[in-house]
């Protein structure tokens, strides 16, 4: 596929989904397709002054939207979902073109948006509060949930639209407005989503202007969002380095930050593991999306009794895995995002070698010329958990470690600064349950007999330690997008005070 045909296809999709040339051409932000390294659009950036105005408009929109009954807000999300269903093929394809995912993963990303919208529609008739037993006579004690305000969403390139939807679908039914700063590497899919949002708004009969605004640009415009006191909730996905800045700045003004940051996810392979299943799960977990998921499997901790039965087979899978153009081939491994990602991977490989690691794979593969960065995923047998093994390198590198005793494996597993996702392979119920117990995995996600990635939207998504502690998506994550209010009502004629305190005048 030539540069021009990628450009043409991107333009066709943008036009079909209602994004005008004025929004994607002649601007200052070049959008580069990792598929071949060509510039596919040049998007105008949002100035800091405009960002301030848009946040103001978002606040105004919130003041009106919070008054719309929640099930009616759910009806709007249902209409948005219809647009996503109708646009799934085209938007999924654009995800592939803009960030280099395989067609199936591009479509999967849109499916994730559809799923969370379904979830949010149901939620719009729930958002339940509590009735609490009061200690005082003729009193009713309750807890209810109100809309929080403007929700700032900062999303990363690797899930350019799905992660936005985990936040936005919940925020909309919760009565919040949304200001979205997509990754500067992936503004086109965001502009398409905005266009689909506007289509849904029209069918709904109108939503307040500014209910969704998109800020295009880099760190500066992100900081404007993070520092704005009119934004009570900021949800940010990306590196721990970025999250540390966002978390501190939001805390300084007593805002709420929902952080989903780096992962250094490990799986433990126990002696009772089904090794065929393990092999397939590790291949997807470690090499899928070219290792560019927060949930990518980055460490494999293997019991010494199964090491020789598993690792040589895995090395052979690494040797033979198909690497290629995600658009024109069925390759399972597509490109890295850019040169920076490639350089980061090479540095980690060098550091691992220095620390005594045996590296299999990791070399650059020429698929589409010098401007794109395709690599063979790397499997590295490590003598110990040191150096790069304790860091998140956003590339397909799997560090393999050997263990003898499950307690040792769990200590290794938990012995890194990050705490997003984890898994264990095995059929011994004692070992499995120990891994899931309080003395087991310290991560936000702990799976059994599957990899670390590919979570469903129904569960809360996020992790501990340097992963940031935030939870998005399913379960009761919606509570982070609302303001909790405790309310005591005295319907009697006396004024009993709590804790039996007396104050008779
Ligand atoms: C991310 O990489 O930021 O669990 C999100 C998964 C996907 C989401 C990953 N559903 O792998």
Short mmCIF file of C-alpha atoms and ligand atoms in Angstrom, two decimals:
data_model
loop_
_atom_site.label_atom_id
_atom_site.label_comp_id
_atom_site.label_asym_id
_atom_site.label_seq_id
_atom_site.Cartn_x
_atom_site.Cartn_y
_atom_site.Cartn_z
CA UNK A 1 0.00 0.00 0.00
CA UNK A 2 1.53 3.30 -1.06
CA UNK A 3 1.75 6.52 0.98
CA UNK A 4 -0.84 8.17 -1.21
CA UNK A 5 -3.37 5.38 -0.83
CA UNK A 6 -3.12 5.57 2.98
CA UNK A 7 -3.64 9.31 2.77
CA UNK A 8 -6.59 8.88 0.44
CA UNK A 9 -8.20 6.26 2.62
CA UNK A 10 -7.80 8.43 5.73
CA UNK A 11 -9.39 11.36 3.91
CA UNK A 12 -12.26 9.24 2.66
CA UNK A 13 -13.02 7.98 6.15
CA UNK A 14 -12.84 11.46 7.66
CA UNK A 15 -15.23 12.78 5.04
CA UNK A 16 -17.60 9.87 5.39
CA UNK A 17 -17.76 10.32 9.16
CA UNK A 18 -18.32 14.05 8.92
CA UNK A 19 -14.91 15.57 9.72
CA UNK A 20 -14.19 18.57 7.49
CA UNK A 21 -10.90 19.29 5.74
CA UNK A 22 -10.63 22.52 7.77
CA UNK A 23 -10.19 20.35 10.88
CA UNK A 24 -7.55 18.06 9.42
CA UNK A 25 -5.53 19.99 6.85
CA UNK A 26 -3.28 23.03 6.85
CA UNK A 27 -2.69 22.87 10.61
CA UNK A 28 0.49 22.69 12.66
CA UNK A 29 0.18 19.18 14.10
CA UNK A 30 1.30 16.52 11.62
CA UNK A 31 -0.36 13.16 12.03
CA UNK A 32 1.96 10.33 11.00
CA UNK A 33 0.68 6.83 10.27
CA UNK A 34 2.98 4.27 11.93
CA UNK A 35 2.01 1.89 9.13
CA UNK A 36 4.45 3.57 6.73
CA UNK A 37 5.61 6.73 8.50
CA UNK A 38 3.79 9.06 6.11
CA UNK A 39 2.04 12.28 7.12
CA UNK A 40 -1.69 11.70 6.64
CA UNK A 41 -3.08 14.98 8.00
CA UNK A 42 -2.03 18.29 9.54
CA UNK A 43 -4.45 19.26 12.26
CA UNK A 44 -4.93 22.80 13.65
CA UNK A 45 -3.98 22.97 17.34
CA UNK A 46 -6.02 24.53 20.13
CA UNK A 47 -4.45 27.69 21.58
CA UNK A 48 -4.20 28.08 25.34
CA UNK A 49 -6.66 30.99 25.16
CA UNK A 50 -9.15 28.85 23.23
CA UNK A 51 -8.67 25.98 25.67
CA UNK A 52 -9.73 28.33 28.48
CA UNK A 53 -12.83 29.37 26.55
CA UNK A 54 -13.73 25.78 25.73
CA UNK A 55 -13.40 24.75 29.37
CA UNK A 56 -15.68 27.69 30.26
CA UNK A 57 -18.22 26.49 27.68
CA UNK A 58 -17.95 22.98 29.09
CA UNK A 59 -18.75 24.29 32.56
CA UNK A 60 -21.83 26.09 31.19
CA UNK A 61 -22.90 22.89 29.45
CA UNK A 62 -22.54 21.00 32.73
CA UNK A 63 -24.83 23.47 34.52
CA UNK A 64 -27.61 22.62 32.04
CA UNK A 65 -26.85 18.91 31.54
CA UNK A 66 -26.96 18.11 35.27
CA UNK A 67 -30.65 19.06 35.25
CA UNK A 68 -31.57 16.52 32.57
CA UNK A 69 -32.92 13.32 34.23
CA UNK A 70 -30.29 10.57 34.20
CA UNK A 71 -32.35 8.06 32.14
CA UNK A 72 -32.79 10.78 29.52
CA UNK A 73 -29.02 11.31 29.54
CA UNK A 74 -28.79 7.57 29.03
CA UNK A 75 -30.99 7.92 25.96
CA UNK A 76 -28.39 10.28 24.53
CA UNK A 77 -25.62 7.72 25.15
CA UNK A 78 -27.84 5.11 23.46
CA UNK A 79 -28.00 7.33 20.37
CA UNK A 80 -24.24 7.85 20.49
CA UNK A 81 -23.89 4.08 20.60
CA UNK A 82 -26.04 3.76 17.46
CA UNK A 83 -23.63 6.09 15.65
CA UNK A 84 -20.71 3.99 16.86
CA UNK A 85 -22.36 0.81 15.65
CA UNK A 86 -23.06 2.36 12.25
CA UNK A 87 -19.53 3.77 12.03
CA UNK A 88 -17.73 0.76 13.49
CA UNK A 89 -16.07 -0.46 10.28
CA UNK A 90 -14.84 2.98 9.24
CA UNK A 91 -13.73 4.13 12.70
CA UNK A 92 -12.03 0.79 13.39
CA UNK A 93 -10.17 1.12 10.12
CA UNK A 94 -9.10 4.66 11.01
CA UNK A 95 -7.79 3.40 14.37
CA UNK A 96 -5.63 0.94 12.39
CA UNK A 97 -4.42 3.62 10.00
CA UNK A 98 -3.73 6.21 12.70
CA UNK A 99 -2.00 4.04 15.31
CA UNK A 100 -1.09 0.86 13.41
CA UNK A 101 -3.34 -1.76 15.04
CA UNK A 102 -4.43 -4.88 13.18
CA UNK A 103 -7.93 -4.65 11.63
CA UNK A 104 -9.32 -6.99 14.25
CA UNK A 105 -7.85 -4.92 17.10
CA UNK A 106 -9.01 -1.67 15.47
CA UNK A 107 -12.56 -3.04 15.35
CA UNK A 108 -12.16 -4.44 18.88
CA UNK A 109 -11.43 -0.96 20.10
CA UNK A 110 -14.71 0.36 18.69
CA UNK A 111 -16.51 -2.68 20.11
CA UNK A 112 -15.14 -1.70 23.51
CA UNK A 113 -16.78 1.72 23.04
CA UNK A 114 -20.07 0.11 22.07
CA UNK A 115 -19.95 -2.15 25.12
CA UNK A 116 -19.30 0.65 27.59
CA UNK A 117 -22.11 2.72 26.06
CA UNK A 118 -24.49 -0.22 26.58
CA UNK A 119 -23.26 -0.46 30.16
CA UNK A 120 -23.73 3.27 30.72
CA UNK A 121 -27.28 3.25 29.35
CA UNK A 122 -28.26 0.65 31.94
CA UNK A 123 -26.41 2.57 34.60
CA UNK A 124 -28.41 5.70 33.79
CA UNK A 125 -31.40 4.05 35.51
CA UNK A 126 -29.32 3.09 38.53
CA UNK A 127 -26.69 5.44 40.06
CA UNK A 128 -28.09 4.26 43.36
CA UNK A 129 -27.62 5.91 46.70
CA UNK A 130 -28.07 4.42 50.19
CA UNK A 131 -30.51 4.66 53.08
CA UNK A 132 -28.51 4.35 56.30
CA UNK A 133 -29.99 3.57 59.73
CA UNK A 134 -29.95 6.76 61.77
CA UNK A 135 -29.03 6.68 65.46
CA UNK A 136 -31.50 9.51 66.11
CA UNK A 137 -35.28 9.26 66.54
CA UNK A 138 -37.39 10.51 63.62
CA UNK A 139 -34.37 10.96 61.41
CA UNK A 140 -33.59 9.68 57.96
CA UNK A 141 -29.97 9.36 56.89
CA UNK A 142 -29.21 8.93 53.19
CA UNK A 143 -26.43 9.12 50.69
CA UNK A 144 -27.01 10.34 47.17
CA UNK A 145 -24.91 11.03 44.10
CA UNK A 146 -24.85 14.28 42.14
CA UNK A 147 -23.06 15.17 38.91
CA UNK A 148 -19.46 16.26 39.58
CA UNK A 149 -18.86 18.87 36.87
CA UNK A 150 -16.46 19.06 33.95
CA UNK A 151 -14.48 15.84 33.51
CA UNK A 152 -11.11 16.26 31.78
CA UNK A 153 -10.01 13.19 29.84
CA UNK A 154 -6.40 12.80 28.72
CA UNK A 155 -6.02 9.71 26.57
CA UNK A 156 -3.04 7.86 25.12
CA UNK A 157 -2.28 6.85 21.53
CA UNK A 158 -2.57 3.10 22.08
CA UNK A 159 -6.28 3.09 22.85
CA UNK A 160 -7.09 6.39 21.19
CA UNK A 161 -10.88 6.15 21.48
CA UNK A 162 -11.84 3.22 23.76
CA UNK A 163 -10.31 4.69 26.90
CA UNK A 164 -12.05 8.00 26.21
CA UNK A 165 -15.36 6.16 26.05
CA UNK A 166 -14.79 4.39 29.39
CA UNK A 167 -14.69 7.84 30.91
CA UNK A 168 -17.06 9.79 28.72
CA UNK A 169 -19.96 7.31 28.53
CA UNK A 170 -20.02 7.21 32.34
CA UNK A 171 -19.53 10.97 32.66
CA UNK A 172 -22.44 11.74 30.33
CA UNK A 173 -24.94 9.56 32.18
CA UNK A 174 -23.62 10.90 35.48
CA UNK A 175 -24.54 14.43 34.33
CA UNK A 176 -21.03 15.69 33.64
CA UNK A 177 -19.58 17.47 30.63
CA UNK A 178 -16.32 16.29 29.06
CA UNK A 179 -13.22 18.09 27.83
CA UNK A 180 -11.02 15.64 25.95
CA UNK A 181 -7.34 16.00 25.18
CA UNK A 182 -6.51 13.05 22.96
CA UNK A 183 -2.91 12.02 22.35
CA UNK A 184 -1.24 14.38 19.90
CA UNK A 185 -0.31 11.19 18.04
CA UNK A 186 -3.96 10.30 17.46
CA UNK A 187 -6.18 13.36 16.98
CA UNK A 188 -8.04 12.07 13.89
CA UNK A 189 -9.97 9.31 15.62
CA UNK A 190 -10.91 11.86 18.32
CA UNK A 191 -12.25 14.25 15.70
CA UNK A 192 -14.33 11.44 14.21
CA UNK A 193 -15.75 10.60 17.63
CA UNK A 194 -16.65 14.26 18.13
CA UNK A 195 -18.43 14.20 14.78
CA UNK A 196 -20.38 11.06 15.75
CA UNK A 197 -21.20 12.74 19.06
CA UNK A 198 -22.63 15.73 17.17
CA UNK A 199 -24.73 13.44 14.97
CA UNK A 200 -26.16 11.77 18.07
CA UNK A 201 -26.79 15.17 19.66
CA UNK A 202 -28.82 16.22 16.64
CA UNK A 203 -30.95 13.08 16.80
CA UNK A 204 -31.44 13.66 20.52
CA UNK A 205 -32.89 17.09 19.74
CA UNK A 206 -29.81 18.94 20.94
CA UNK A 207 -27.51 18.79 23.95
CA UNK A 208 -25.99 21.85 25.65
CA UNK A 209 -23.23 23.37 23.50
CA UNK A 210 -19.87 22.33 24.86
CA UNK A 211 -21.04 19.03 26.39
CA UNK A 212 -18.05 17.50 24.61
CA UNK A 213 -15.09 19.62 23.57
CA UNK A 214 -11.80 18.39 22.14
CA UNK A 215 -8.45 20.10 22.79
CA UNK A 216 -5.88 19.32 20.14
CA UNK A 217 -2.21 19.63 21.00
CA UNK A 218 0.59 18.53 23.28
CA UNK A 219 1.63 18.99 26.89
CA UNK A 220 0.87 22.73 27.07
CA UNK A 221 -2.80 22.37 26.30
CA UNK A 222 -2.94 19.35 28.60
CA UNK A 223 -1.53 21.48 31.43
CA UNK A 224 -4.19 24.13 30.81
CA UNK A 225 -6.80 21.43 31.41
CA UNK A 226 -5.02 19.95 34.42
CA UNK A 227 -4.62 23.31 36.15
CA UNK A 228 -8.13 24.63 35.57
CA UNK A 229 -10.14 24.77 38.80
CA UNK A 230 -13.36 24.49 36.76
CA UNK A 231 -12.42 20.86 36.08
CA UNK A 232 -13.10 18.90 39.30
CA UNK A 233 -12.18 15.50 37.82
CA UNK A 234 -9.22 14.72 35.57
CA UNK A 235 -8.84 11.21 34.21
CA UNK A 236 -5.44 10.61 32.62
CA UNK A 237 -4.03 7.56 30.87
CA UNK A 238 -0.36 7.34 29.94
CA UNK A 239 3.10 6.99 31.42
CA UNK A 240 3.90 7.16 35.12
CA UNK A 241 6.09 10.19 34.35
CA UNK A 242 3.08 12.03 32.90
CA UNK A 243 0.79 10.85 35.69
CA UNK A 244 3.11 12.08 38.40
CA UNK A 245 2.89 15.58 36.94
CA UNK A 246 -0.88 15.41 36.43
CA UNK A 247 -1.53 13.90 39.86
CA UNK A 248 0.53 16.51 41.68
CA UNK A 249 -0.96 19.45 39.80
CA UNK A 250 -4.55 18.29 40.22
CA UNK A 251 -3.93 17.61 43.92
CA UNK A 252 -2.51 21.12 44.38
CA UNK A 253 -5.93 22.54 43.57
CA UNK A 254 -7.77 19.72 45.41
CA UNK A 255 -9.18 18.23 42.23
CA UNK A 256 -9.76 14.51 41.81
CA UNK A 257 -7.41 12.58 39.54
CA UNK A 258 -8.23 9.18 38.08
CA UNK A 259 -4.85 7.86 36.94
CA UNK A 260 -4.23 4.85 34.74
CA UNK A 261 -0.46 4.77 34.26
CA UNK A 262 2.34 2.35 33.56
CA UNK A 263 2.04 -1.39 33.91
CA UNK A 264 4.77 -4.00 34.25
CA UNK A 265 2.46 -6.94 34.15
CA UNK A 266 3.64 -10.43 35.00
CA UNK A 267 2.27 -13.95 34.71
CA UNK A 268 3.34 -16.88 36.82
CA UNK A 269 3.48 -20.32 35.19
CA UNK A 270 3.07 -22.96 37.89
CA UNK A 271 3.95 -26.68 37.63
CA UNK A 272 0.28 -27.64 37.04
CA UNK A 273 -0.22 -25.23 34.10
CA UNK A 274 -1.74 -26.35 30.80
CA UNK A 275 1.29 -25.47 28.71
CA UNK A 276 -0.48 -25.36 25.32
CA UNK A 277 -2.99 -22.85 26.61
CA UNK A 278 -0.20 -20.94 28.37
CA UNK A 279 1.78 -20.69 25.15
CA UNK A 280 -1.13 -19.16 23.24
CA UNK A 281 -2.04 -16.81 26.06
CA UNK A 282 1.54 -15.57 26.47
CA UNK A 283 1.86 -15.00 22.71
CA UNK A 284 -1.19 -12.72 22.63
CA UNK A 285 -0.45 -11.07 25.96
CA UNK A 286 3.17 -10.24 25.19
CA UNK A 287 3.16 -9.65 21.42
CA UNK A 288 -0.39 -8.46 20.65
CA UNK A 289 -0.71 -4.75 19.77
CA UNK A 290 3.09 -4.92 19.32
CA UNK A 291 3.49 -4.80 23.08
CA UNK A 292 1.86 -1.38 23.25
CA UNK A 293 -0.91 -1.97 25.78
CA UNK A 294 -0.81 -0.84 29.38
CA UNK A 295 -1.80 -4.42 30.10
CA UNK A 296 0.82 -6.09 27.87
CA UNK A 297 2.53 -9.06 29.54
CA UNK A 298 6.08 -7.88 30.23
CA UNK A 299 7.38 -10.52 32.66
CA UNK A 300 6.93 -14.29 32.73
CA UNK A 301 7.85 -16.06 35.96
CA UNK A 302 8.18 -19.77 35.22
CA UNK A 303 8.55 -22.70 37.61
CA UNK A 304 11.82 -24.54 37.04
CA UNK A 305 9.99 -27.85 36.44
CA UNK A 306 8.19 -26.54 33.34
CA UNK A 307 10.78 -24.05 32.11
CA UNK A 308 12.39 -26.38 29.57
CA UNK A 309 9.05 -27.63 28.29
CA UNK A 310 7.73 -24.10 27.71
CA UNK A 311 10.49 -21.64 26.94
CA UNK A 312 12.11 -23.26 23.86
CA UNK A 313 8.62 -23.56 22.31
CA UNK A 314 7.92 -19.94 23.11
CA UNK A 315 11.24 -18.88 21.59
CA UNK A 316 10.21 -20.69 18.43
CA UNK A 317 6.84 -18.87 18.37
CA UNK A 318 8.77 -15.59 18.70
CA UNK A 319 11.02 -16.61 15.79
CA UNK A 320 8.10 -17.38 13.52
CA UNK A 321 5.48 -14.81 14.46
CA UNK A 322 4.25 -12.82 11.44
CA UNK A 323 5.32 -9.19 11.40
CA UNK A 324 3.90 -6.90 8.78
CA UNK A 325 1.68 -4.16 7.50
CA UNK A 326 -1.47 -4.33 9.62
CA UNK A 327 -3.59 -2.94 6.81
CA UNK A 328 -2.63 -5.15 3.91
CA UNK A 329 -1.57 -8.39 5.58
CA UNK A 330 -2.78 -10.80 8.25
CA UNK A 331 0.38 -10.20 10.28
CA UNK A 332 -0.10 -10.56 14.02
CA UNK A 333 2.51 -7.96 14.92
CA UNK A 334 2.25 -4.47 13.45
CA UNK A 335 4.47 -1.41 13.81
CA UNK A 336 5.72 0.45 16.85
CA UNK A 337 4.39 3.98 17.13
CA UNK A 338 7.51 5.85 16.07
CA UNK A 339 11.27 6.15 16.28
CA UNK A 340 11.14 7.08 19.96
CA UNK A 341 9.38 3.82 20.75
CA UNK A 342 11.95 1.93 18.70
CA UNK A 343 14.90 3.67 20.42
CA UNK A 344 13.36 2.96 23.82
CA UNK A 345 13.13 -0.71 22.95
CA UNK A 346 16.74 -0.90 21.76
CA UNK A 347 17.96 0.80 24.95
CA UNK A 348 16.07 -1.72 27.06
CA UNK A 349 17.56 -4.61 25.05
CA UNK A 350 21.08 -3.23 25.58
CA UNK A 351 20.48 -2.77 29.29
CA UNK A 352 19.09 -6.31 29.57
CA UNK A 353 22.16 -7.74 27.83
CA UNK A 354 24.40 -5.82 30.23
CA UNK A 355 22.44 -7.28 33.14
CA UNK A 356 23.17 -10.80 31.88
CA UNK A 357 20.04 -11.43 29.81
CA UNK A 358 19.91 -13.77 26.80
CA UNK A 359 17.98 -11.95 24.07
CA UNK A 360 15.93 -13.77 21.43
CA UNK A 361 14.61 -11.48 18.64
CA UNK A 362 14.25 -7.72 19.03
CA UNK A 363 15.72 -6.78 15.65
CA UNK A 364 14.22 -4.26 13.27
CA UNK A 365 12.26 -5.68 10.33
CA UNK A 366 11.91 -3.73 7.11
CA UNK A 367 8.25 -3.81 6.13
CA UNK A 368 7.49 -0.38 4.76
CA UNK A 369 10.73 1.55 4.43
CA UNK A 370 12.85 3.60 6.81
CA UNK A 371 10.13 5.87 8.20
CA UNK A 372 8.19 3.08 9.90
CA UNK A 373 9.40 0.96 12.81
CA UNK A 374 8.60 -2.73 12.75
CA UNK A 375 10.43 -5.09 15.10
CA UNK A 376 10.56 -8.76 15.93
CA UNK A 377 9.24 -9.08 19.49
CA UNK A 378 11.96 -9.93 21.99
CA UNK A 379 11.99 -12.67 24.60
CA UNK A 380 14.77 -12.22 27.14
CA UNK A 381 15.83 -14.90 29.60
CA UNK A 382 17.01 -13.02 32.68
CA UNK A 383 19.15 -14.31 35.56
CA UNK A 384 17.38 -11.94 37.97
CA UNK A 385 14.86 -9.14 38.19
CA UNK A 386 17.08 -6.09 37.77
CA UNK A 387 17.50 -2.99 35.61
CA UNK A 388 15.05 -2.78 32.70
CA UNK A 389 12.93 -5.63 34.09
CA UNK A 390 11.62 -3.23 36.74
CA UNK A 391 10.63 -0.61 34.16
CA UNK A 392 7.82 -0.33 31.66
CA UNK A 393 9.23 -0.19 28.13
CA UNK A 394 6.32 0.34 25.77
CA UNK A 395 7.42 -2.27 23.26
CA UNK A 396 7.14 -6.05 22.78
CA UNK A 397 9.74 -7.27 25.28
CA UNK A 398 9.03 -10.23 27.53
CA UNK A 399 11.48 -10.89 30.37
CA UNK A 400 11.51 -14.51 31.51
CA UNK A 401 12.54 -15.48 35.05
CA UNK A 402 12.76 -18.86 36.74
CA UNK A 403 11.42 -19.72 40.22
CA UNK A 404 11.36 -22.66 42.62
CA UNK A 405 8.74 -21.80 45.22
CA UNK A 406 5.41 -19.95 44.82
CA UNK A 407 6.17 -17.50 47.63
CA UNK A 408 9.36 -16.55 45.79
CA UNK A 409 7.39 -16.17 42.53
CA UNK A 410 4.83 -13.89 44.20
CA UNK A 411 7.62 -11.82 45.76
CA UNK A 412 9.19 -11.38 42.31
CA UNK A 413 5.79 -10.67 40.84
CA UNK A 414 5.07 -7.89 43.33
CA UNK A 415 8.66 -6.65 43.42
CA UNK A 416 8.27 -3.88 40.82
CA UNK A 417 6.94 -0.34 41.24
CA UNK A 418 3.91 -0.85 38.98
CA UNK A 419 0.67 -2.69 39.82
CA UNK A 420 -1.78 -2.88 36.92
CA UNK A 421 -2.42 -6.42 35.73
CA UNK A 422 -1.28 -9.94 36.52
CA UNK A 423 -2.09 -13.57 35.91
CA UNK A 424 -1.32 -17.12 36.95
CA UNK A 425 -1.39 -20.32 34.91
CA UNK A 426 -2.18 -23.55 36.73
CA UNK A 427 -4.82 -26.01 37.87
CA UNK A 428 -3.76 -26.46 41.50
CA UNK A 429 -6.50 -24.68 43.40
CA UNK A 430 -4.26 -23.96 46.38
CA UNK A 431 -1.73 -22.12 44.27
CA UNK A 432 -4.40 -20.26 42.30
CA UNK A 433 -6.23 -19.13 45.43
CA UNK A 434 -3.00 -18.04 47.10
CA UNK A 435 -2.28 -15.84 44.08
CA UNK A 436 -5.76 -14.28 44.35
CA UNK A 437 -5.59 -13.87 48.13
CA UNK A 438 -4.46 -10.87 50.15
CA UNK A 439 -0.89 -12.25 50.16
CA UNK A 440 -0.98 -12.84 46.40
CA UNK A 441 -0.90 -10.46 43.45
CA UNK A 442 -0.82 -6.79 44.45
CA UNK A 443 -2.33 -5.62 41.14
CA UNK A 444 -5.68 -4.09 40.22
CA UNK A 445 -6.32 -7.00 37.86
CA UNK A 446 -5.50 -10.67 38.63
CA UNK A 447 -6.44 -13.30 36.04
CA UNK A 448 -6.29 -17.08 36.01
CA UNK A 449 -5.36 -19.16 32.96
CA UNK A 450 -5.24 -16.21 30.62
CA UNK A 451 -2.88 -13.35 29.93
CA UNK A 452 -2.73 -9.94 31.52
CA UNK A 453 -4.37 -7.96 28.72
CA UNK A 454 -7.78 -7.83 27.09
CA UNK A 455 -9.97 -6.89 30.05
CA UNK A 456 -13.74 -6.69 29.61
CA UNK A 457 -15.47 -3.36 30.22
CA UNK A 458 -17.75 -4.77 32.96
CA UNK A 459 -15.00 -4.82 35.58
CA UNK A 460 -13.27 -1.81 37.12
CA UNK A 461 -10.04 -1.15 35.21
CA UNK A 462 -6.90 0.23 36.81
CA UNK A 463 -4.09 -0.61 39.18
CA UNK A 464 -2.07 0.17 42.26
CA UNK A 465 1.32 1.71 43.13
CA UNK A 466 2.84 3.63 40.22
CA UNK A 467 -0.09 2.63 38.04
CA UNK A 468 -1.87 5.44 39.86
CA UNK A 469 -4.75 3.87 41.77
CA UNK A 470 -7.58 5.05 39.51
CA UNK A 471 -10.46 2.87 38.32
CA UNK A 472 -12.39 3.40 35.11
CA UNK A 473 -15.02 1.54 33.11
CA UNK A 474 -17.24 -1.04 34.85
CA UNK A 475 -18.31 -2.08 38.35
CA UNK A 476 -18.86 1.01 40.51
CA UNK A 477 -16.23 3.17 38.77
CA UNK A 478 -19.04 5.62 37.97
CA UNK A 479 -18.79 6.91 41.54
CA UNK A 480 -15.57 8.73 40.68
CA UNK A 481 -17.53 10.84 38.19
CA UNK A 482 -20.06 12.00 40.77
CA UNK A 483 -20.20 13.98 43.96
CA UNK A 484 -21.30 12.06 47.05
CA UNK A 485 -23.71 13.77 49.40
CA UNK A 486 -24.71 12.54 52.85
CA UNK A 487 -28.02 13.90 53.99
CA UNK A 488 -29.68 13.76 57.45
CA UNK A 489 -33.35 14.76 57.68
CA UNK A 490 -35.10 15.43 60.98
CA UNK A 491 -38.84 14.87 60.56
CA UNK A 492 -39.62 15.03 64.29
CA UNK A 493 -40.28 17.88 66.72
CA UNK A 494 -37.26 17.24 68.96
CA UNK A 495 -33.63 18.01 68.17
CA UNK A 496 -31.61 15.02 69.32
CA UNK A 497 -27.90 15.51 68.70
CA UNK A 498 -25.63 12.76 67.42
CA UNK A 499 -23.39 10.97 69.90
CA UNK A 500 -25.89 11.97 72.63
CA UNK A 501 -24.40 15.45 72.97
CA UNK A 502 -26.53 17.89 75.03
CA UNK A 503 -26.86 21.57 74.19
CA UNK A 504 -30.11 22.79 75.82
CA UNK A 505 -30.63 26.54 75.70
C1 LIG B 1 -4.59 0.43 27.84
O1 LIG B 1 -3.66 -0.14 27.30
O2 LIG B 1 -4.48 1.61 28.26
O3 LIG B 1 -7.34 -4.71 28.90
C2 LIG B 1 -5.94 -0.14 27.99
C3 LIG B 1 -6.93 -4.36 27.79
C4 LIG B 1 -7.76 -3.36 27.02
C5 LIG B 1 -7.50 -1.97 27.49
C6 LIG B 1 -6.05 -1.57 27.60
N1 LIG B 1 -9.15 -3.68 27.17
O4 LIG B 1 -5.90 -4.78 27.29
#
